């Protein structure tokens, strides 16, 4: 070894020792924090706290474990609960239904007929679980994320093509709803991640989430935009993040139960869209208070919970992270003792 | 009381800091050369918890860790939660509404209502504030990566030692980045 090489190695060795001691002195483990100023810190956990006074519902102690690796959607009809995921529909109180692929949405019609969206097409199953129809695909870009059945109409939210497709019961396309159309004052759906929900309200108008605009829009079945409500905002009255709500359900009295991702919270709005209260806040739904969108690669553009309601006003929240169904009922106000 | 003194400032403000910094750089460079170039340090973006240590624990004066943006995963949102403060006054480009303290994120109108967000690496210190906002409330398309045009490939990456979530891993030099949405 040349003299110069030896000198370099002595120099390097000394530097490593000195550097090592210095790093040890200056908290090499990083345990005491980054040392960055306040302007660099962002405490998202603050937003996970819910004002207890706003919580109108309580969770029932029992839960239903779907046993699924990836559950996507929930529907309730009569006494039966349907959960779609893992290339199947799990029917609580009935027989499971095997599917050709991964479902993302489902709805239950007359006689327990099940309409399920698999990628970009609809499959139909009888109440006994027998396949009775596979409708034409919406095309390569189609990605069906929500289905609603109303009288002779099947409405499908296609997140891939950013449009609602109205079918008849045989699977023929009747018309499309919500495409950008300046003459009809329709700005079009903005769908940053694959969440795009719809339902028909008791006033007979279709409600569709425009997630990137943070609002719920009301359409006639022929596609006229009637009105909308909803505001972006991290505060409890608003819809947080880049695209919310991800899902919603409509209670018998016409009020809306909404679900947000990111800050996972389930909230209640009256039929005109005025904030009424909280069903379950982030602190109740997610361990640690704030959901991180990307716990796993596949989670990056997913992770939104789904919701359904029954005729008694019970709310069923499908926790897609832990694969369980959680039940919420209205809190019973304590009687005021006047004695 | 919160100690806001950065590690680099600590080094700078100690009388022997400058010299130590220079020695550390030389050591890192020599060590990386001696260790060969089969593997380099990289951040697994799915393990990173956006703690902020990447900004202050690198041996370089300006951290080799930068925020990167996977546009294919981005929603091009009008309300980008990596770009905006949680409660912005307006959805414009005013500094008061921006989350990034160094103004390193650019916002460009594409067409209604879409906007493209890009990182100016010269301004980014790898603090991960935007990463936190994007992964908590958005699509998670903003994340940190060690940029190999400046990383010294230290034998023992000092950020890796300080990383609370063990997000630093060794990857092959032929595939030096762990980009979200690509198998890794
Ligand atoms: S030190 Fe680790 S957890 Fe912290 S920002 Fe860097 S990679 Fe993420
Ligand atoms: S918030 Fe931090 S990590 Fe993000 S662009 Fe700005 S300086 Fe870089
Ligand atoms: S190996 Fe780690 S400490 Fe060394 S220059 Fe690269 S990022 Fe910085």
Short mmCIF file of N, CA and C in Angstrom, two decimals, chain A residues 41-121:
data_model
loop_
_atom_site.label_atom_id
_atom_site.label_comp_id
_atom_site.label_asym_id
_atom_site.label_seq_id
_atom_site.Cartn_x
_atom_site.Cartn_y
_atom_site.Cartn_z
N UNK A 41 -43.86 21.36 10.51
CA UNK A 41 -44.60 20.26 11.12
C UNK A 41 -46.08 20.32 10.75
N UNK A 42 -46.66 19.18 10.66
CA UNK A 42 -48.06 19.09 10.22
C UNK A 42 -48.72 18.00 11.05
N UNK A 43 -49.43 18.42 12.07
CA UNK A 43 -50.03 17.44 12.97
C UNK A 43 -51.45 17.12 12.50
N UNK A 44 -51.56 16.09 11.66
CA UNK A 44 -52.87 15.75 11.12
C UNK A 44 -53.77 15.10 12.18
N UNK A 45 -53.15 14.60 13.27
CA UNK A 45 -53.96 13.91 14.29
C UNK A 45 -55.00 14.86 14.92
N UNK A 46 -54.67 16.15 14.90
CA UNK A 46 -55.59 17.17 15.43
C UNK A 46 -56.97 17.06 14.78
N UNK A 47 -56.96 16.72 13.50
CA UNK A 47 -58.22 16.68 12.75
C UNK A 47 -59.01 15.39 12.97
N UNK A 48 -58.39 14.48 13.71
CA UNK A 48 -59.06 13.21 13.98
C UNK A 48 -59.99 13.28 15.18
N UNK A 49 -59.94 14.40 15.89
CA UNK A 49 -60.75 14.51 17.11
C UNK A 49 -62.17 14.97 16.78
N UNK A 50 -63.13 14.35 17.44
CA UNK A 50 -64.53 14.71 17.18
C UNK A 50 -65.16 15.29 18.44
N UNK A 51 -65.89 16.35 18.29
CA UNK A 51 -66.62 16.95 19.41
C UNK A 51 -67.73 15.98 19.83
N UNK A 52 -67.61 15.47 21.05
CA UNK A 52 -68.57 14.45 21.53
C UNK A 52 -70.02 14.93 21.45
N UNK A 53 -70.20 16.24 21.57
CA UNK A 53 -71.58 16.78 21.55
C UNK A 53 -72.25 16.59 20.19
N UNK A 54 -71.43 16.40 19.16
CA UNK A 54 -71.99 16.27 17.81
C UNK A 54 -72.33 14.83 17.45
N UNK A 55 -71.89 13.89 18.29
CA UNK A 55 -72.09 12.47 17.95
C UNK A 55 -73.50 12.03 18.31
N UNK A 56 -74.26 11.67 17.30
CA UNK A 56 -75.68 11.35 17.50
C UNK A 56 -75.94 9.84 17.53
N UNK A 57 -74.93 9.05 17.22
CA UNK A 57 -75.13 7.60 17.14
C UNK A 57 -74.19 6.87 18.08
N UNK A 58 -74.55 5.66 18.40
CA UNK A 58 -73.66 4.81 19.20
C UNK A 58 -73.47 3.48 18.48
N UNK A 59 -72.29 2.91 18.67
CA UNK A 59 -72.00 1.65 18.00
C UNK A 59 -72.51 0.49 18.85
N UNK A 60 -73.10 -0.49 18.20
CA UNK A 60 -73.52 -1.69 18.91
C UNK A 60 -72.30 -2.56 19.17
N UNK A 61 -72.32 -3.33 20.25
CA UNK A 61 -71.10 -4.10 20.58
C UNK A 61 -70.76 -5.18 19.55
N UNK A 62 -71.78 -5.78 18.93
CA UNK A 62 -71.45 -6.87 18.00
C UNK A 62 -70.98 -6.33 16.65
N UNK A 63 -70.14 -7.10 15.99
CA UNK A 63 -69.66 -6.77 14.64
C UNK A 63 -69.75 -8.03 13.81
N UNK A 64 -69.82 -7.85 12.49
CA UNK A 64 -69.79 -9.03 11.63
C UNK A 64 -68.46 -9.06 10.89
N UNK A 65 -67.71 -10.13 11.08
CA UNK A 65 -66.44 -10.30 10.39
C UNK A 65 -66.71 -10.97 9.05
N UNK A 66 -66.44 -10.26 7.96
CA UNK A 66 -66.74 -10.80 6.63
C UNK A 66 -65.79 -11.95 6.26
N UNK A 67 -64.63 -11.98 6.90
CA UNK A 67 -63.63 -12.99 6.57
C UNK A 67 -62.99 -12.74 5.22
N UNK A 68 -63.21 -11.56 4.66
CA UNK A 68 -62.68 -11.25 3.33
C UNK A 68 -61.33 -10.54 3.41
N UNK A 69 -60.52 -10.78 2.38
CA UNK A 69 -59.24 -10.06 2.31
C UNK A 69 -59.48 -8.65 1.78
N UNK A 70 -60.37 -8.54 0.80
CA UNK A 70 -60.66 -7.23 0.20
C UNK A 70 -62.16 -7.09 0.03
N UNK A 71 -62.78 -6.40 0.97
CA UNK A 71 -64.23 -6.18 0.81
C UNK A 71 -64.45 -4.77 0.27
N UNK A 72 -65.46 -4.64 -0.56
CA UNK A 72 -65.61 -3.39 -1.31
C UNK A 72 -66.92 -2.66 -1.06
N UNK A 73 -68.01 -3.42 -0.93
CA UNK A 73 -69.31 -2.72 -0.88
C UNK A 73 -70.30 -3.51 -0.04
N UNK A 74 -71.28 -2.77 0.48
CA UNK A 74 -72.30 -3.40 1.32
C UNK A 74 -73.69 -2.96 0.87
N UNK A 75 -74.66 -3.88 0.99
CA UNK A 75 -76.07 -3.55 0.74
C UNK A 75 -76.89 -4.29 1.78
N UNK A 76 -78.03 -3.70 2.13
CA UNK A 76 -78.91 -4.34 3.10
C UNK A 76 -80.30 -4.41 2.49
N UNK A 77 -80.93 -5.59 2.59
CA UNK A 77 -82.29 -5.72 2.08
C UNK A 77 -83.05 -6.64 3.04
N UNK A 78 -84.12 -6.11 3.63
CA UNK A 78 -84.84 -6.88 4.64
C UNK A 78 -83.90 -7.24 5.76
N UNK A 79 -83.84 -8.54 6.06
CA UNK A 79 -82.97 -8.98 7.17
C UNK A 79 -81.59 -9.41 6.66
N UNK A 80 -81.40 -9.34 5.34
CA UNK A 80 -80.13 -9.83 4.80
C UNK A 80 -79.11 -8.71 4.60
N UNK A 81 -77.85 -9.05 4.88
CA UNK A 81 -76.74 -8.13 4.63
C UNK A 81 -75.90 -8.76 3.52
N UNK A 82 -75.56 -7.96 2.50
CA UNK A 82 -74.76 -8.44 1.37
C UNK A 82 -73.44 -7.69 1.38
N UNK A 83 -72.34 -8.42 1.35
CA UNK A 83 -71.03 -7.77 1.27
C UNK A 83 -70.31 -8.29 0.03
N UNK A 84 -69.88 -7.36 -0.82
CA UNK A 84 -69.17 -7.73 -2.05
C UNK A 84 -67.67 -7.58 -1.85
N UNK A 85 -66.93 -8.56 -2.35
CA UNK A 85 -65.47 -8.55 -2.25
C UNK A 85 -64.94 -9.93 -2.56
N UNK A 86 -63.61 -10.07 -2.69
CA UNK A 86 -62.99 -11.39 -2.88
C UNK A 86 -63.70 -12.25 -3.94
N UNK A 87 -64.07 -11.65 -5.08
CA UNK A 87 -64.74 -12.37 -6.18
C UNK A 87 -66.02 -13.07 -5.76
N UNK A 88 -66.71 -12.50 -4.81
CA UNK A 88 -67.95 -13.12 -4.33
C UNK A 88 -68.85 -12.10 -3.63
N UNK A 89 -70.07 -12.58 -3.33
CA UNK A 89 -70.93 -11.78 -2.46
C UNK A 89 -71.25 -12.66 -1.25
N UNK A 90 -70.89 -12.15 -0.09
CA UNK A 90 -71.21 -12.87 1.15
C UNK A 90 -72.60 -12.40 1.59
N UNK A 91 -73.50 -13.36 1.75
CA UNK A 91 -74.87 -13.00 2.14
C UNK A 91 -75.10 -13.47 3.57
N UNK A 92 -75.23 -12.50 4.46
CA UNK A 92 -75.48 -12.85 5.86
C UNK A 92 -76.97 -13.15 5.98
N UNK A 93 -77.30 -14.38 6.36
CA UNK A 93 -78.69 -14.80 6.39
C UNK A 93 -79.09 -15.44 5.07
N UNK A 94 -78.12 -15.83 4.25
CA UNK A 94 -78.40 -16.47 2.96
C UNK A 94 -77.17 -17.21 2.46
N UNK A 95 -77.20 -17.57 1.16
CA UNK A 95 -76.08 -18.34 0.58
C UNK A 95 -75.13 -17.42 -0.18
N UNK A 96 -73.82 -17.62 -0.03
CA UNK A 96 -72.84 -16.80 -0.76
C UNK A 96 -72.98 -16.99 -2.26
N UNK A 97 -72.60 -15.95 -3.02
CA UNK A 97 -72.68 -16.00 -4.48
C UNK A 97 -71.27 -15.83 -5.05
N UNK A 98 -70.85 -16.78 -5.90
CA UNK A 98 -69.52 -16.68 -6.53
C UNK A 98 -69.61 -15.79 -7.76
N UNK A 99 -68.60 -14.98 -8.01
CA UNK A 99 -68.61 -14.06 -9.15
C UNK A 99 -67.44 -14.34 -10.09
N UNK A 100 -67.51 -13.74 -11.29
CA UNK A 100 -66.44 -13.97 -12.28
C UNK A 100 -65.21 -13.12 -11.99
N UNK A 101 -65.36 -12.11 -11.17
CA UNK A 101 -64.22 -11.22 -10.90
C UNK A 101 -64.48 -10.42 -9.63
N UNK A 102 -63.66 -9.39 -9.45
CA UNK A 102 -63.75 -8.58 -8.23
C UNK A 102 -64.90 -7.58 -8.34
N UNK A 103 -65.88 -7.68 -7.44
CA UNK A 103 -66.99 -6.71 -7.48
C UNK A 103 -66.59 -5.42 -6.78
N UNK A 104 -67.21 -4.32 -7.19
CA UNK A 104 -66.98 -3.04 -6.51
C UNK A 104 -68.26 -2.44 -5.95
N UNK A 105 -69.40 -2.93 -6.45
CA UNK A 105 -70.66 -2.34 -6.01
C UNK A 105 -71.78 -3.35 -6.20
N UNK A 106 -72.87 -3.17 -5.44
CA UNK A 106 -74.01 -4.06 -5.61
C UNK A 106 -75.28 -3.38 -5.12
N UNK A 107 -76.40 -3.88 -5.63
CA UNK A 107 -77.71 -3.39 -5.17
C UNK A 107 -78.66 -4.57 -5.23
N UNK A 108 -79.67 -4.52 -4.35
CA UNK A 108 -80.62 -5.63 -4.28
C UNK A 108 -82.00 -5.10 -4.68
N UNK A 109 -82.63 -5.78 -5.65
CA UNK A 109 -83.93 -5.34 -6.15
C UNK A 109 -85.05 -6.26 -5.69
N UNK A 110 -86.17 -6.17 -6.42
CA UNK A 110 -87.37 -6.98 -6.13
C UNK A 110 -87.02 -8.47 -6.03
N UNK A 111 -87.60 -9.15 -5.08
CA UNK A 111 -87.42 -10.60 -4.96
C UNK A 111 -85.99 -11.00 -4.63
N UNK A 112 -85.24 -10.07 -4.12
CA UNK A 112 -83.86 -10.39 -3.73
C UNK A 112 -82.90 -10.51 -4.90
N UNK A 113 -83.32 -10.01 -6.08
CA UNK A 113 -82.44 -10.04 -7.25
C UNK A 113 -81.22 -9.14 -6.99
N UNK A 114 -80.03 -9.68 -7.27
CA UNK A 114 -78.81 -8.92 -6.96
C UNK A 114 -78.15 -8.42 -8.24
N UNK A 115 -77.90 -7.13 -8.29
CA UNK A 115 -77.18 -6.51 -9.41
C UNK A 115 -75.79 -6.15 -8.88
N UNK A 116 -74.77 -6.66 -9.55
CA UNK A 116 -73.42 -6.41 -9.04
C UNK A 116 -72.51 -5.90 -10.16
N UNK A 117 -71.74 -4.88 -9.83
CA UNK A 117 -70.80 -4.33 -10.80
C UNK A 117 -69.45 -5.01 -10.66
N UNK A 118 -69.01 -5.65 -11.74
CA UNK A 118 -67.70 -6.30 -11.76
C UNK A 118 -66.89 -5.58 -12.85
N UNK A 119 -65.82 -4.92 -12.46
CA UNK A 119 -65.05 -4.07 -13.38
C UNK A 119 -65.99 -3.12 -14.12
N UNK A 120 -66.19 -3.37 -15.42
CA UNK A 120 -67.02 -2.45 -16.20
C UNK A 120 -68.30 -3.09 -16.73
N UNK A 121 -68.80 -4.14 -16.08
CA UNK A 121 -70.07 -4.73 -16.50
C UNK A 121 -70.91 -5.11 -15.28
#
